[in-house]
Short mmCIF file of C-alpha atoms in Angstrom, two decimals:
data_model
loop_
_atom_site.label_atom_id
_atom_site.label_comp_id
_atom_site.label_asym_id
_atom_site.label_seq_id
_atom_site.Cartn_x
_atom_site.Cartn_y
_atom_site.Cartn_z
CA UNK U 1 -5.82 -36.29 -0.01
CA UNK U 2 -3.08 -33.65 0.42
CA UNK U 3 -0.48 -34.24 -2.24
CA UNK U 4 2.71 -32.53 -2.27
CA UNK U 5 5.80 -32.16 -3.89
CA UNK U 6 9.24 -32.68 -1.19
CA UNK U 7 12.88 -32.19 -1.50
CA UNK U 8 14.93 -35.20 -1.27
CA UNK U 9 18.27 -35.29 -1.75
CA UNK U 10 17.87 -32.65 -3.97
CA UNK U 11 15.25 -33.69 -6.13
CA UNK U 12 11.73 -32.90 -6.57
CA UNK U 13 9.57 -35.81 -6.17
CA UNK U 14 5.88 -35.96 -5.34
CA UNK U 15 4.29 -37.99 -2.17
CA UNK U 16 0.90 -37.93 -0.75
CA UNK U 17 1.14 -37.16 3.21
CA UNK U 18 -0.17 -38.47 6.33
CA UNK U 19 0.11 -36.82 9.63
CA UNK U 20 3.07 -38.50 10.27
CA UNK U 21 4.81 -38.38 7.17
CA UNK U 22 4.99 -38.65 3.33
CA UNK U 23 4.95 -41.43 0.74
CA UNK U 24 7.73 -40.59 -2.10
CA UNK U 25 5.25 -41.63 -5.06
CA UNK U 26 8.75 -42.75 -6.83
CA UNK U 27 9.69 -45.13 -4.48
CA UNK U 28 5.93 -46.24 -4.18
CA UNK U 29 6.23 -46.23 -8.36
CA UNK U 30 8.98 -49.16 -7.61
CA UNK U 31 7.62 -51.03 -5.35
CA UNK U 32 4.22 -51.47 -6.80
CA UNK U 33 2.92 -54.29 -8.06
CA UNK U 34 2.92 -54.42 -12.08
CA UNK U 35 -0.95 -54.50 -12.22
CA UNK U 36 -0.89 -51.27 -10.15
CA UNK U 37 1.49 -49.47 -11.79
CA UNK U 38 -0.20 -50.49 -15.14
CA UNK U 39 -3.41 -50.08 -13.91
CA UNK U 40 -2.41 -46.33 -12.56
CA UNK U 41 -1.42 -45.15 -16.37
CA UNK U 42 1.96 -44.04 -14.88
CA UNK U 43 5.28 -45.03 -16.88
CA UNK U 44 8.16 -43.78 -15.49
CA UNK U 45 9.18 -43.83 -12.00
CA UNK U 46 12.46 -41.67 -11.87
CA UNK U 47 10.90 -38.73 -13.78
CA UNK U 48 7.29 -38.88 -12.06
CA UNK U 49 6.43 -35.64 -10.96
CA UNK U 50 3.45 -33.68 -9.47
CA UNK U 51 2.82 -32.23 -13.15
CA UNK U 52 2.33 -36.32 -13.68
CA UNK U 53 0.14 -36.91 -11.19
CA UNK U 54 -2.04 -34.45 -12.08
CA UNK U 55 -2.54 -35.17 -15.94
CA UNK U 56 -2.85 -39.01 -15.01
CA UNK U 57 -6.47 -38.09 -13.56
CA UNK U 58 -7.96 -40.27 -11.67
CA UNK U 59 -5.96 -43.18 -12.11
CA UNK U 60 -3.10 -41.35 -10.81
CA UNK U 61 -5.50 -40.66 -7.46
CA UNK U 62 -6.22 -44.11 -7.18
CA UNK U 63 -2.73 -45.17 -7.36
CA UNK U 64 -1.83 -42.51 -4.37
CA UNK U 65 -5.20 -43.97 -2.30
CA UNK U 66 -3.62 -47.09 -2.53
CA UNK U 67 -0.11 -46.02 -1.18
CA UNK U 68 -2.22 -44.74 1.74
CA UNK U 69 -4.45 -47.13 2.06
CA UNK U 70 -1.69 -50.62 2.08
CA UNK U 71 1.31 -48.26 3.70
CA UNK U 72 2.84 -51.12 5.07
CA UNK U 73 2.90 -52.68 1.27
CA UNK U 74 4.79 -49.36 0.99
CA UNK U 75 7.00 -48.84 3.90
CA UNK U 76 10.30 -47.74 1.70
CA UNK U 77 8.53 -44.94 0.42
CA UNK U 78 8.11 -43.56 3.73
CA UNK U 79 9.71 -40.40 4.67
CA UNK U 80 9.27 -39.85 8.40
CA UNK U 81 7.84 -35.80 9.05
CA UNK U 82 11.05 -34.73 10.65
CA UNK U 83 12.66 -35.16 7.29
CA UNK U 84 9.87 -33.75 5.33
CA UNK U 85 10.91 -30.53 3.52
CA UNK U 86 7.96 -29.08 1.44
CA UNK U 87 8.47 -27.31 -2.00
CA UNK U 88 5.64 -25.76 -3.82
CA UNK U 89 3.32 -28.51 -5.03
CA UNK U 90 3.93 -27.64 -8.30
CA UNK U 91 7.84 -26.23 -8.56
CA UNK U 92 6.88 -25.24 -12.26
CA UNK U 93 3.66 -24.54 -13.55
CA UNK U 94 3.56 -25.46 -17.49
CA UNK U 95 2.73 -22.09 -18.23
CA UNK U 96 2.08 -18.54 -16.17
CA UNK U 97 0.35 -18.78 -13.24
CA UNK U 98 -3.25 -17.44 -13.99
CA UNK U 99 -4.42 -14.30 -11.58
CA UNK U 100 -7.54 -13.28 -10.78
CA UNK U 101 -7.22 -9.01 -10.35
CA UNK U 102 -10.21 -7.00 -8.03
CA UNK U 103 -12.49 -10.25 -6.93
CA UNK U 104 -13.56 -8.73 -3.58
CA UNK U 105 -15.50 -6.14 -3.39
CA UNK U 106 -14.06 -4.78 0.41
CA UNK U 107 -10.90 -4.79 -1.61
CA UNK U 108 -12.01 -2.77 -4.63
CA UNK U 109 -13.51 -0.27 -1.70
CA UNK U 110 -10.05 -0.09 0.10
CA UNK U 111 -8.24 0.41 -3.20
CA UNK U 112 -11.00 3.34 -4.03
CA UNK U 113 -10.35 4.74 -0.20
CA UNK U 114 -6.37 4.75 -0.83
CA UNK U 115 -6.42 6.08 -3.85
CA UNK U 116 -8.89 8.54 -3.37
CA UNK U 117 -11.17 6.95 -6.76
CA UNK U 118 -14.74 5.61 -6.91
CA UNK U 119 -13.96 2.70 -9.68
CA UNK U 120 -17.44 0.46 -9.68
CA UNK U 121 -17.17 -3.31 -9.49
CA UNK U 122 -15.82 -5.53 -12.56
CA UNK U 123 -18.43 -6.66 -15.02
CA UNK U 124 -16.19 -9.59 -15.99
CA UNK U 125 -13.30 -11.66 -14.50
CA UNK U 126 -9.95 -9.17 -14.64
CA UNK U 127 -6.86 -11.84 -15.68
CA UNK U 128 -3.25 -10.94 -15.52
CA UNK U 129 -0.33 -13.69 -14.68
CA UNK U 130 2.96 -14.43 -13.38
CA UNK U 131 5.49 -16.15 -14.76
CA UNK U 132 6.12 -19.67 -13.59
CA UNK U 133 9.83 -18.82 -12.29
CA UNK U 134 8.29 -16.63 -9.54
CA UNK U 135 7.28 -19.80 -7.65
CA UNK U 136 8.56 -20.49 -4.83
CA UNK U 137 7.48 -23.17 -1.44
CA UNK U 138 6.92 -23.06 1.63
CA UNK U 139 9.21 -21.14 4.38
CA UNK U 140 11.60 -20.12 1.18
CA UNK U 141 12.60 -16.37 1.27
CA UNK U 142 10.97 -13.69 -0.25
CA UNK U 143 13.47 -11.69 -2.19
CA UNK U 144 13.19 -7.94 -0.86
CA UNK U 145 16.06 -5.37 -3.21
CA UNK U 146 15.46 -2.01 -2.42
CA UNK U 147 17.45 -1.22 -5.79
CA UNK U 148 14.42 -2.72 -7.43
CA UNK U 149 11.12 -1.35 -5.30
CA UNK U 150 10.64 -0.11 -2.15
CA UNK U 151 7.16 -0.98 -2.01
CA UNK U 152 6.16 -4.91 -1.42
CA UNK U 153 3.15 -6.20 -0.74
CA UNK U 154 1.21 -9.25 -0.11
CA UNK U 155 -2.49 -10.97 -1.30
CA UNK U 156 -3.31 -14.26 0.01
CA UNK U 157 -5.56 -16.35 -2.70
CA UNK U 158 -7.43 -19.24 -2.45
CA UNK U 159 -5.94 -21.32 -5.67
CA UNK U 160 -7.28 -23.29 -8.18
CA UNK U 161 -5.64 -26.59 -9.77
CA UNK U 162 -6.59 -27.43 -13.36
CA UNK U 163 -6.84 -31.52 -13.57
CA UNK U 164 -9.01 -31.78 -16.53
CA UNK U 165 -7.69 -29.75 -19.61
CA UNK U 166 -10.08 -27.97 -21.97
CA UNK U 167 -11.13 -25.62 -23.67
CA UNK U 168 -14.87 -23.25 -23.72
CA UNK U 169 -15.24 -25.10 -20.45
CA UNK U 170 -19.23 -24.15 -19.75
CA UNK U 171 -19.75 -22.92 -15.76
CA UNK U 172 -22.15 -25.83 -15.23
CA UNK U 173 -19.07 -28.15 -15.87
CA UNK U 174 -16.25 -26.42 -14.34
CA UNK U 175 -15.87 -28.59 -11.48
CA UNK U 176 -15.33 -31.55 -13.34
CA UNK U 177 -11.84 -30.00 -14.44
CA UNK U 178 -10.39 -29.24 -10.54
CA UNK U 179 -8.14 -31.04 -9.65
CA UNK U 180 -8.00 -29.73 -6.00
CA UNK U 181 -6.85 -26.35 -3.87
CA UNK U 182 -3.61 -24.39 -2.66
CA UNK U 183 -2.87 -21.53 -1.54
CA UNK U 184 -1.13 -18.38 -3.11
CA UNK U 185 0.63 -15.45 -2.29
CA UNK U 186 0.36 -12.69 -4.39
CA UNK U 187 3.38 -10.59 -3.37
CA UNK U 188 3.54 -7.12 -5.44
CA UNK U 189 5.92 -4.62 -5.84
CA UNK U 190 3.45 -1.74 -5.87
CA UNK U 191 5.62 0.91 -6.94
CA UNK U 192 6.66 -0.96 -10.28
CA UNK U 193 3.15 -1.42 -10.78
CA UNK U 194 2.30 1.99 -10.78
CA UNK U 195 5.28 3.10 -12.41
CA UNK U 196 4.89 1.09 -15.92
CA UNK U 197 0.33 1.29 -15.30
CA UNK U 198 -0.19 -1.94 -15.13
CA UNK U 199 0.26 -5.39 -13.50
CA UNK U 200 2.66 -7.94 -14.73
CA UNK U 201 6.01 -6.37 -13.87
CA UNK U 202 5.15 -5.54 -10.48
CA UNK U 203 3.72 -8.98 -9.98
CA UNK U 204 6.11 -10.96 -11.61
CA UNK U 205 9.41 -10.57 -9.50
CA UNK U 206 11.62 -13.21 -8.91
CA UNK U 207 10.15 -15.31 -5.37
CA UNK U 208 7.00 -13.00 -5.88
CA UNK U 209 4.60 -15.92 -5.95
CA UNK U 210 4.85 -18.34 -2.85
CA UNK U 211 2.75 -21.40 -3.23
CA UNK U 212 1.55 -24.25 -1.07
CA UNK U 213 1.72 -26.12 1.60
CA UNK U 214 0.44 -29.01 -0.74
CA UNK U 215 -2.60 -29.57 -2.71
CA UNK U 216 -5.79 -30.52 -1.56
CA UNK U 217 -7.97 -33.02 -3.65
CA UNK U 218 -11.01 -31.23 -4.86
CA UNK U 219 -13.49 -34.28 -2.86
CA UNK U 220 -11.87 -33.29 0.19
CA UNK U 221 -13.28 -29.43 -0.34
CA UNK U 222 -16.93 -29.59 0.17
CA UNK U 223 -17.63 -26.00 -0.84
CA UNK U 224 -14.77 -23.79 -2.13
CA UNK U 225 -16.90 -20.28 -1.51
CA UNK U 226 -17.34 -21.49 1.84
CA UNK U 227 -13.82 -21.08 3.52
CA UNK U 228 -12.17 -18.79 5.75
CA UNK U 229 -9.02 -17.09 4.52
CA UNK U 230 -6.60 -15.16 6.66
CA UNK U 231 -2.88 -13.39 6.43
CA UNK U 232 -0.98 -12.67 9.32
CA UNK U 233 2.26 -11.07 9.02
CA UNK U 234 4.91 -11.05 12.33
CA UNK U 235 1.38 -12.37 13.98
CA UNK U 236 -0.38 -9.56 13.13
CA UNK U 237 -3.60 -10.28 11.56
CA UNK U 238 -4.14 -8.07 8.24
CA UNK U 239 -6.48 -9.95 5.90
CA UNK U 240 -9.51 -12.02 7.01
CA UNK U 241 -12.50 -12.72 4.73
CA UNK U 242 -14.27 -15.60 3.81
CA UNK U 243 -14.23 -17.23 -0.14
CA UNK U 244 -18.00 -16.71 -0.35
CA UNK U 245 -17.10 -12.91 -0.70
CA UNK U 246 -15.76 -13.44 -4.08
CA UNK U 247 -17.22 -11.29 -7.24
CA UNK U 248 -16.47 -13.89 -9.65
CA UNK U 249 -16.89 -17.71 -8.70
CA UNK U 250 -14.75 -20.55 -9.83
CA UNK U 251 -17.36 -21.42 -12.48
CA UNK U 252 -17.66 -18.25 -13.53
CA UNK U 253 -13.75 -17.59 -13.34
CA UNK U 254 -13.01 -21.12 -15.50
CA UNK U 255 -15.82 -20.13 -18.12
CA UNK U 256 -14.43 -16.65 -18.90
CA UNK U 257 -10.46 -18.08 -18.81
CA UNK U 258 -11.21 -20.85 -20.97
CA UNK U 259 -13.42 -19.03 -23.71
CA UNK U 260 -11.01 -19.43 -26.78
CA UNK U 261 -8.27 -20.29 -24.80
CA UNK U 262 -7.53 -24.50 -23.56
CA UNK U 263 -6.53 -24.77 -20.26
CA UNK U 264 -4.21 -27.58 -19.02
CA UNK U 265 -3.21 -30.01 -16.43
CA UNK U 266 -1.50 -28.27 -13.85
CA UNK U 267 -2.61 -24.68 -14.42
CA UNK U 268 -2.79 -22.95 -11.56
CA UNK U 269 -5.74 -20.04 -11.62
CA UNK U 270 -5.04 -17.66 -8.17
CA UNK U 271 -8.84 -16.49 -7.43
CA UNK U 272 -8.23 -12.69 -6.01
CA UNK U 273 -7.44 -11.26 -2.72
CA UNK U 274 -9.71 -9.94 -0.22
CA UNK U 275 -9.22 -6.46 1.76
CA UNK U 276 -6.51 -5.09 4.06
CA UNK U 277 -3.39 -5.54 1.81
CA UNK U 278 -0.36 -3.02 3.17
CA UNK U 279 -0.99 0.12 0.53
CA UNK U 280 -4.51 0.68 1.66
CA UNK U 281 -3.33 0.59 5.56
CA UNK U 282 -3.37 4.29 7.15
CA UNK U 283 -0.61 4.35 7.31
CA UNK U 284 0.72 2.33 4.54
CA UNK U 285 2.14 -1.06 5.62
CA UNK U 286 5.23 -2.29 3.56
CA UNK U 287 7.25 -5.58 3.80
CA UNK U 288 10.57 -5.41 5.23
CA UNK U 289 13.62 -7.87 5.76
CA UNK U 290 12.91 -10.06 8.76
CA UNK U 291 8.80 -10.21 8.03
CA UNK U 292 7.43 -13.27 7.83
CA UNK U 293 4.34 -13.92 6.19
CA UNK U 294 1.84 -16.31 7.15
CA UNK U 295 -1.50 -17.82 4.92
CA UNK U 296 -4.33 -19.60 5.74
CA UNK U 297 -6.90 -21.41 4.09
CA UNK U 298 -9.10 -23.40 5.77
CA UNK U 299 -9.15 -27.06 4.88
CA UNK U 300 -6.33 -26.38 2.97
CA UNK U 301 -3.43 -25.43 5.31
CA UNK U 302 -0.99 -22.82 6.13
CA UNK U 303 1.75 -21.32 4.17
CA UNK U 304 4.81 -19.22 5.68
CA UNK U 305 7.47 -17.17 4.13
CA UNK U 306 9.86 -14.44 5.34
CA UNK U 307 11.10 -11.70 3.54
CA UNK U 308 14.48 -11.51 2.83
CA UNK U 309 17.62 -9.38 1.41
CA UNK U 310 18.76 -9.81 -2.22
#
């Protein structure tokens, strides 16, 4: 299923789509019949949210098979596509997003080339974050102040969504705790992060972490290391790799992330970027105003944003 979070009139509110439109799970909420809604371990219509959805497990994904699968049942939930506006899936993460630094090994090579360095390959997962206010959807603008850098970047990431909470989650198991996939784009102010030597405040800038289309279910995913991934900015193609090329696999990454620390419902884990970011282009390639950005992730979607002025 693809399950997203739309704008309407104003208000978040999460829907499951169709290639014609999306259900408002609300309105679906509503309309249900008590045994569903019961059966679905979801309480509150007005306040339901993707954040909801998510920690209702798989109760909560019946309930949205059945809006799909009975639409008619469900017809004043629909929202025809022409008046579908997509937000990030998740608007707010409950906590920092969770990054994944130097997980391709073409990128670690680039970064060595630019930089004129010969670091080796990370032994174990590198984590940094950024905060949950960063977030922003699909086609919203990308902040760009030249009072505040003068050199942004971009990193498209395959995503991870935490369903299942836990903690010392064993690789073996990790699966059984994704929820399902989005995409993520890691924009960086590269100058701040060289200025203060290291990576939060360059990462963590206001519209600095677009996010979306939508979420796709983990079943519909058959192999996440398996998947074409590709950035494209004005057209131009800049990053292409494959998921298989990661250094650390979602097992791996979930096992090291959750050792002493519990991970929740709705965490979102960004898995690292593969090669030909804008600081390792001869000669360096930096966002401007009027760029627009474009992700994808195959069987996941495609996720556009142009850079903007403060």
């Amino acid at each position: 299923m693809k399950l997203a979070t739309i704008d309407k009139a104003g208000r978040a509110v999460p829907a499951v789509l169709t290639a014609d439109a999306a259900y408002d799970l609300q309105v679906a909420i509503r309309t249900a019949t008590p045994e569903a809604v019961c059966g679905s371990g979801i309480i509150a219509a007005d306040s339901f949210s993707m954040l909801d959805l998510i920690a209702s497990g798989d109760k909560g994904l019946a309930f949205a098979r059945h809006v799909l699968e009975e639409p008619g049942r469900f017809h004043a939930a629909r929202v025809p596509q022409s008046e579908v506006r997509l937000l990030a899936p998740i608007p707010r993460t409950p906590r920092n997003v969770f990054c994944l630094g130097r997980n391709y090994a073409e990128h670690i090579r680039e970064d060595n080339v630019s930089r004129e360095k010969d670091t080796s390959l990370p032994q174990y997962p590198q984590f940094f974050t950024k905060p949950a206010s960063a977030i922003i959807g699909p086609d919203a603008g990308i902040r760009y102040d030249e009072k505040v850098t003068r050199r942004l970047d971009y990193e498209v990431e395959l995503a991870v969504v935490i369903g299942k909470g836990g903690r010392d989650i064993k690789a073996e198991d990790a699966f059984k705790h994704v929820f399902g996939y989005t995409i993520v784009n890691d924009i960086t102010a590269r100058d701040l992060q060289k200025r203060h030597d290291q990576w939060f405040k360059g990462k963590a800038l206001d519209t600095s972490c677009p996010m979306g289309p939508y979420i796709v279910t983990a079943d519909e995913i058959k192999d996440p290391h398996a998947l074409r991934i590709e950035l494209d900015v004005n057209g131009e193609p800049r990053q292409i790799a494959n998921t298989g090329d990661m250094i650390f696999k979602i097992p791996q990454t979930i096992e090291s992330l959750s050792s002493g620390l519990t991970l929740e419902p709705g965490d979102v884990i960004a898995t690292g970027t593969p090669s030909g970011v804008g600081y390792a282009m001869n000669p360096r390639q930096w966002l401007k105003v009027g760029d627009v950005i474009t992700c994808r992730l195959e069987g996941v979607g495609t996720l556009s944003n142009p850079v903007v002025g403060p």
